[in-house]
Short mmCIF file of C-alpha atoms and ligand atoms in Angstrom, two decimals:
data_model
loop_
_atom_site.label_atom_id
_atom_site.label_comp_id
_atom_site.label_asym_id
_atom_site.label_seq_id
_atom_site.Cartn_x
_atom_site.Cartn_y
_atom_site.Cartn_z
CA UNK A 17 15.61 23.43 22.03
CA UNK A 18 14.61 26.56 23.88
CA UNK A 19 10.99 26.10 25.17
CA UNK A 20 10.38 29.71 25.73
CA UNK A 21 7.15 29.62 23.87
CA UNK A 22 5.60 27.00 25.94
CA UNK A 23 6.06 29.08 29.08
CA UNK A 24 4.24 31.93 27.59
CA UNK A 25 0.59 30.70 27.84
CA UNK A 26 -2.18 32.17 25.53
CA UNK A 27 -3.72 35.12 27.20
CA UNK A 28 -0.34 36.38 28.44
CA UNK A 29 0.49 37.75 25.04
CA UNK A 30 0.79 41.41 26.13
CA UNK A 31 3.81 40.33 28.06
CA UNK A 32 5.47 38.50 25.23
CA UNK A 33 9.10 39.07 26.14
CA UNK A 34 10.25 38.43 22.57
CA UNK A 35 9.44 41.92 21.12
CA UNK A 36 8.58 45.42 21.85
CA UNK A 37 6.41 47.74 19.60
CA UNK A 38 7.87 51.16 18.84
CA UNK A 39 5.66 53.97 17.64
CA UNK A 40 6.87 56.97 15.40
CA UNK A 41 4.62 59.72 14.17
CA UNK A 42 5.12 60.54 10.52
CA UNK A 43 5.48 64.28 10.30
CA UNK A 44 3.92 65.80 7.13
CA UNK A 45 2.47 69.31 6.73
CA UNK A 46 -0.27 68.05 4.30
CA UNK A 47 -1.41 65.52 6.72
CA UNK A 48 -1.41 67.98 9.50
CA UNK A 49 -3.47 70.34 7.26
CA UNK A 50 -6.00 67.50 6.76
CA UNK A 51 -5.94 66.68 10.52
CA UNK A 52 -4.78 63.19 9.87
CA UNK A 53 -2.32 61.45 12.12
CA UNK A 54 -0.18 58.66 10.75
CA UNK A 55 1.68 56.32 13.18
CA UNK A 56 4.31 53.84 12.24
CA UNK A 57 4.30 50.73 14.47
CA UNK A 58 7.55 48.90 14.31
CA UNK A 59 8.22 45.55 16.08
CA UNK A 60 11.54 45.18 17.58
CA UNK A 61 12.27 41.43 18.05
CA UNK A 62 14.91 40.01 20.34
CA UNK A 63 16.38 38.21 17.27
CA UNK A 64 16.93 41.03 14.77
CA UNK A 65 16.60 38.63 11.72
CA UNK A 66 13.06 37.94 12.69
CA UNK A 67 11.64 41.32 11.75
CA UNK A 68 8.18 43.02 11.21
CA UNK A 69 5.31 40.64 10.94
CA UNK A 70 7.47 37.47 11.05
CA UNK A 71 7.58 36.63 14.68
CA UNK A 72 3.83 37.01 15.21
CA UNK A 73 3.30 34.77 12.07
CA UNK A 74 5.79 32.11 13.15
CA UNK A 75 5.10 31.99 16.84
CA UNK A 76 2.25 29.38 16.99
CA UNK A 77 3.79 27.35 14.19
CA UNK A 78 6.91 27.04 16.51
CA UNK A 79 4.65 26.28 19.41
CA UNK A 80 3.05 23.50 17.37
CA UNK A 81 6.30 21.82 16.50
CA UNK A 82 7.38 22.06 20.09
CA UNK A 83 4.29 20.56 21.34
CA UNK A 84 4.32 17.63 18.81
CA UNK A 85 8.06 17.17 19.02
CA UNK A 86 8.54 17.58 15.33
CA UNK A 87 11.95 17.93 13.77
CA UNK A 88 11.46 21.26 12.10
CA UNK A 89 9.61 23.44 9.69
CA UNK A 90 9.65 23.54 5.90
CA UNK A 91 8.41 26.53 4.07
CA UNK A 92 8.57 28.33 0.66
CA UNK A 93 9.90 31.59 -0.76
CA UNK A 94 11.53 33.62 -3.39
CA UNK A 95 15.37 34.01 -3.43
CA UNK A 96 15.23 37.21 -1.33
CA UNK A 97 12.45 35.98 0.91
CA UNK A 98 12.00 37.81 4.24
CA UNK A 99 9.93 34.90 5.60
CA UNK A 100 12.56 32.27 4.82
CA UNK A 101 15.19 34.28 6.49
CA UNK A 102 13.09 34.88 9.58
CA UNK A 103 12.34 31.05 9.69
CA UNK A 104 15.94 30.12 9.37
CA UNK A 105 16.74 32.64 12.32
CA UNK A 106 13.87 31.25 14.47
CA UNK A 107 15.19 27.64 13.90
CA UNK A 108 18.72 28.75 14.89
CA UNK A 109 17.51 30.39 17.89
CA UNK A 110 14.88 27.83 19.10
CA UNK A 111 16.88 24.76 18.00
CA UNK A 112 14.69 23.20 15.26
CA UNK A 113 15.63 22.28 11.70
CA UNK A 114 14.46 24.45 8.85
CA UNK A 115 14.09 23.70 5.13
CA UNK A 116 13.44 26.51 2.59
CA UNK A 117 11.96 25.62 -0.90
CA UNK A 118 13.31 28.42 -2.98
CA UNK A 119 11.85 29.65 -6.30
CA UNK A 120 14.99 30.09 -8.52
CA UNK A 121 16.06 29.92 -12.09
CA UNK A 122 19.64 29.72 -11.25
CA UNK A 123 20.65 29.53 -7.57
CA UNK A 124 22.94 32.52 -6.80
CA UNK A 125 24.81 31.39 -3.63
CA UNK A 126 26.15 34.96 -3.09
CA UNK A 127 22.73 36.26 -2.69
CA UNK A 128 22.91 37.75 0.87
CA UNK A 129 19.58 36.43 1.95
CA UNK A 130 20.26 32.82 1.02
CA UNK A 131 23.80 33.18 2.31
CA UNK A 132 22.36 34.17 5.66
CA UNK A 133 19.67 31.42 5.64
CA UNK A 134 22.55 28.93 5.14
CA UNK A 135 24.72 30.39 7.91
CA UNK A 136 21.66 29.90 10.22
CA UNK A 137 21.52 26.29 9.19
CA UNK A 138 18.62 26.28 6.82
CA UNK A 139 18.69 23.54 4.19
CA UNK A 140 17.77 25.15 0.79
CA UNK A 141 15.90 23.21 -2.05
CA UNK A 142 16.00 25.08 -5.31
CA UNK A 143 13.07 24.52 -7.60
CA UNK A 144 12.25 26.07 -10.99
CA UNK A 145 9.58 28.64 -11.18
CA UNK A 146 7.29 26.08 -12.83
CA UNK A 147 7.82 23.54 -10.10
CA UNK A 148 7.31 26.34 -7.43
CA UNK A 149 3.95 27.09 -8.81
CA UNK A 150 2.81 23.71 -7.64
CA UNK A 151 3.49 24.60 -4.05
CA UNK A 152 -0.14 24.36 -3.07
CA UNK A 153 -0.81 21.22 -5.06
CA UNK A 154 -1.53 17.96 -3.15
CA UNK A 155 0.90 15.84 -5.16
CA UNK A 156 3.97 18.21 -4.61
CA UNK A 157 3.20 18.61 -0.90
CA UNK A 158 2.77 14.89 -0.49
CA UNK A 159 6.08 14.25 -1.97
CA UNK A 160 7.70 16.83 0.27
CA UNK A 161 6.06 15.28 3.24
CA UNK A 162 7.38 11.92 2.23
CA UNK A 163 10.93 13.41 1.99
CA UNK A 164 10.52 15.39 5.29
CA UNK A 165 8.15 13.34 7.17
CA UNK A 166 8.57 14.99 10.60
CA UNK A 167 8.30 18.50 9.47
CA UNK A 168 5.45 21.01 9.55
CA UNK A 169 4.79 22.45 6.09
CA UNK A 170 4.08 26.14 6.31
CA UNK A 171 2.83 27.97 3.18
CA UNK A 172 4.72 30.83 1.52
CA UNK A 173 4.87 33.99 3.57
CA UNK A 174 3.86 32.03 6.67
CA UNK A 175 0.16 32.76 5.95
CA UNK A 176 -1.51 29.78 7.39
CA UNK A 177 -4.37 29.71 10.04
CA UNK A 178 -1.76 29.28 12.72
CA UNK A 179 -0.44 32.86 11.77
CA UNK A 180 -3.64 34.44 12.90
CA UNK A 181 -3.53 34.08 16.76
CA UNK A 182 0.01 35.57 16.71
CA UNK A 183 -0.99 38.59 14.64
CA UNK A 184 -4.10 38.98 16.96
CA UNK A 185 -1.77 39.70 19.73
CA UNK A 186 -0.37 42.79 18.11
CA UNK A 187 -1.68 45.85 19.96
CA UNK A 188 -1.97 47.83 16.75
CA UNK A 189 -5.02 49.94 17.74
CA UNK A 190 -3.29 51.46 20.71
CA UNK A 191 -1.48 54.39 19.15
CA UNK A 192 0.21 56.96 21.43
CA UNK A 193 -2.59 59.32 20.37
CA UNK A 194 -5.38 56.96 21.43
CA UNK A 195 -7.42 54.24 19.46
CA UNK A 196 -6.54 53.99 15.73
CA UNK A 197 -9.57 54.74 13.41
CA UNK A 198 -7.78 52.73 10.63
CA UNK A 199 -5.03 50.18 10.65
CA UNK A 200 -2.95 49.60 7.53
CA UNK A 201 -0.10 47.38 6.24
CA UNK A 202 1.54 46.02 3.04
CA UNK A 203 -0.09 42.92 1.94
CA UNK A 204 1.10 40.04 -0.21
CA UNK A 205 0.00 36.60 0.91
CA UNK A 206 -2.86 38.00 3.06
CA UNK A 207 -1.99 36.41 6.56
CA UNK A 208 -1.11 39.75 8.22
CA UNK A 209 -4.24 41.46 6.99
CA UNK A 210 -6.48 38.47 7.98
CA UNK A 211 -4.85 38.29 11.41
CA UNK A 212 -5.09 42.01 12.25
CA UNK A 213 -8.74 42.16 10.87
CA UNK A 214 -9.86 39.13 12.94
CA UNK A 215 -8.57 40.65 16.09
CA UNK A 216 -10.03 44.04 15.59
CA UNK A 217 -13.53 43.49 14.35
CA UNK A 218 -14.69 47.04 15.16
CA UNK A 219 -11.84 48.82 13.39
CA UNK A 220 -11.30 49.35 9.70
CA UNK A 221 -8.27 47.52 8.36
CA UNK A 222 -6.59 48.31 4.98
CA UNK A 223 -4.20 45.90 3.26
CA UNK A 224 -2.18 47.63 0.65
CA UNK A 225 -1.41 45.11 -1.90
CA UNK A 226 2.14 45.09 -3.36
CA UNK A 227 1.39 42.02 -5.60
CA UNK A 228 -0.67 41.71 -8.72
CA UNK A 229 -2.78 38.80 -7.56
CA UNK A 230 -6.25 38.59 -8.48
CA UNK A 231 -6.76 35.67 -5.95
CA UNK A 232 -5.52 37.81 -2.98
CA UNK A 233 -9.04 38.78 -1.66
CA UNK A 234 -10.10 35.00 -1.73
CA UNK A 235 -6.87 34.04 -0.02
CA UNK A 236 -7.62 36.50 2.76
CA UNK A 237 -11.24 35.23 3.02
CA UNK A 238 -10.02 31.70 3.28
CA UNK A 239 -7.92 32.63 6.23
CA UNK A 240 -10.61 34.45 8.08
CA UNK A 241 -12.93 32.62 10.51
CA UNK A 242 -16.39 31.76 9.19
CA UNK A 243 -18.17 34.69 10.87
CA UNK A 244 -15.52 37.25 10.46
CA UNK A 245 -16.51 40.94 10.45
CA UNK A 246 -16.46 42.75 7.09
CA UNK A 247 -13.96 45.24 8.47
CA UNK A 248 -11.19 44.88 5.88
CA UNK A 249 -10.50 46.01 2.38
CA UNK A 250 -7.66 45.71 -0.08
CA UNK A 251 -6.27 48.40 -2.26
CA UNK A 252 -3.54 48.14 -4.74
CA UNK A 253 -0.46 50.19 -4.12
CA UNK A 254 -0.24 53.28 -6.23
CA UNK A 255 2.99 52.98 -8.22
CA UNK A 256 1.71 50.08 -10.42
CA UNK A 257 5.13 48.46 -10.47
CA UNK A 258 5.13 44.62 -10.42
CA UNK A 259 5.98 42.76 -7.16
CA UNK A 260 9.64 43.21 -6.27
CA UNK A 261 10.15 46.18 -8.66
CA UNK A 262 9.99 49.87 -7.82
CA UNK A 263 10.23 53.25 -9.36
CA UNK A 264 12.84 56.01 -8.36
CA UNK A 265 10.07 57.98 -6.84
CA UNK A 266 9.39 55.18 -4.23
CA UNK A 267 13.08 54.84 -3.57
CA UNK A 268 13.41 58.60 -2.97
CA UNK A 269 10.43 58.38 -0.65
CA UNK A 270 12.19 55.82 1.43
CA UNK A 271 15.52 57.72 1.38
CA UNK A 272 13.73 60.93 2.52
CA UNK A 273 11.96 59.25 5.42
CA UNK A 274 15.22 57.73 6.60
CA UNK A 275 17.18 60.94 6.26
CA UNK A 276 14.57 63.31 7.72
CA UNK A 277 12.54 61.28 10.19
CA UNK A 278 14.65 58.10 11.01
CA UNK A 279 11.76 56.03 9.67
CA UNK A 280 13.45 53.16 7.80
CA UNK A 281 11.64 51.36 5.02
CA UNK A 282 12.39 49.55 1.80
CA UNK A 283 10.90 49.91 -1.60
CA UNK A 284 9.39 46.60 -2.08
CA UNK A 285 6.85 46.31 0.79
CA UNK A 286 6.72 48.90 3.60
CA UNK A 287 8.04 51.89 1.50
CA UNK A 288 5.65 51.23 -1.39
CA UNK A 289 2.60 50.74 0.90
CA UNK A 290 3.47 53.67 3.17
CA UNK A 291 4.01 56.00 0.16
CA UNK A 292 0.61 54.98 -1.22
CA UNK A 293 -1.04 55.54 2.20
CA UNK A 294 0.41 58.97 2.37
CA UNK A 295 -0.74 59.95 -1.12
CA UNK A 296 -4.18 58.82 -0.30
CA UNK A 297 -4.23 60.63 2.98
CA UNK A 298 -2.78 63.86 1.31
CA UNK A 299 -5.47 63.75 -1.37
CA UNK A 300 -8.18 63.57 1.22
CA UNK A 301 -9.27 59.88 1.21
CA UNK A 302 -9.40 59.79 5.06
CA UNK A 303 -11.69 61.96 7.12
CA UNK A 304 -10.39 64.78 9.28
CA UNK A 305 -9.56 63.39 12.66
CA UNK A 306 -8.33 60.12 11.40
CA UNK A 307 -5.78 58.39 13.46
CA UNK A 308 -3.99 55.84 11.35
CA UNK A 309 -1.73 53.06 12.55
CA UNK A 310 0.63 51.55 9.92
CA UNK A 311 2.18 48.24 10.71
CA UNK A 312 5.81 48.21 9.54
CA UNK A 313 5.98 44.60 8.42
CA UNK A 314 9.84 44.47 8.23
CA UNK A 315 11.81 43.44 5.07
CA UNK A 316 14.84 45.67 5.66
CA UNK A 317 17.07 42.70 5.13
CA UNK A 318 15.95 42.70 1.43
CA UNK A 319 17.95 45.89 1.00
CA UNK A 320 21.17 43.98 0.89
CA UNK A 321 19.69 41.83 -1.93
CA UNK A 322 18.71 45.13 -3.84
CA UNK A 323 22.25 46.31 -3.46
CA UNK A 324 23.65 42.82 -4.52
CA UNK A 325 21.60 43.33 -7.74
CA UNK A 326 22.93 46.90 -8.22
CA UNK A 327 19.42 48.22 -7.72
CA UNK A 328 20.49 50.54 -5.03
CA UNK A 329 23.97 52.10 -4.29
CA UNK A 330 26.12 51.41 -1.26
CA UNK A 331 25.32 54.87 0.14
CA UNK A 332 21.57 54.30 -0.23
CA UNK A 333 21.86 50.95 1.54
CA UNK A 334 23.69 52.48 4.42
CA UNK A 335 21.10 55.23 4.78
CA UNK A 336 18.16 52.82 4.54
CA UNK A 337 19.39 50.24 6.87
CA UNK A 338 19.98 51.36 10.32
CA UNK A 339 22.64 49.54 12.41
C1 LIG B 25 8.42 42.78 4.71
C2 LIG B 25 7.03 42.18 4.25
N1 LIG B 25 5.92 43.02 4.38
C3 LIG B 25 4.67 42.54 4.15
C4 LIG B 25 4.51 41.26 3.76
C5 LIG B 25 3.15 40.80 3.42
O1 LIG B 25 2.42 40.13 4.47
P1 LIG B 25 1.43 38.96 4.09
O2 LIG B 25 2.10 38.05 3.23
O3 LIG B 25 0.94 38.49 5.44
O4 LIG B 25 0.33 39.68 3.32
C6 LIG B 25 5.54 40.34 3.68
C7 LIG B 25 5.38 38.93 3.25
O5 LIG B 25 5.20 38.15 4.19
C8 LIG B 25 6.84 40.83 4.08
O6 LIG B 25 7.96 40.08 3.89
#
């Protein structure tokens, strides 16, 4: 097993050799007229399958299994889960076993995400949506722990308290134009928002929810430390489409960004959230002089799954997914 993590002590995070942060300014006349700058922060990980927020969320889970000599990590996700793919890639790279509990009516083994997970050595357990809903229940978890006694069980999306220290290392407030006045990102299970908000108590953090989940604010609160600052808020993305679904307007937005500005997003997480953020900025929701940092949380691997389900064309896939 690679023990890279153990030689990167806490406090040496800024020199984490595993990724680089890349900044791109989103150019838009209406934002310029409102004197708002919008910076996109993209994390380039040494292992490309571990994209966006995933390395930061997984980092200290991996450290924990290495320190306790555990066999591997078991986690949960949908059939096109970015999190499961990143976990499978991390297991492959660092040499630990991975198990993915997948919510699926009927397993589709040609699904590109699951295919890649299997290539990377992940064991997949398919459960019905009804069973999957029990994923936080004691009985279900106890049974899984009995079957996989030497595994760390990590919740869906990797959003456990162990995700927070990794996310806290992200230097999201340091945009090329100076300190961010607002930090924003797509939000689903809440870990990314909780981690960034905890690390920057003096800066406003906006989670743009792409899920219709009334419990999300509580889930974020549960992850936050007891005396956390009240610097975060959640706002639902503007298209109103359910999780995983998108309208043509959002797809066109992603295509245009890729074509004109080489900013690569997908319409389920980052594109939906960024489109919402731009609309709010264009309509004047943020004060003149705002310097906004948007964390690109990844998810581009999911584009192959959208193509697989004929939700985007081959040409759109090629345009949205850089080499
Ligand atoms: C691409 C992408 N963006 C954003 C999120 C949302 O992050 P979180 O679940 O931490 O709210 C996820 C899910 O983890 C994701 O896969």
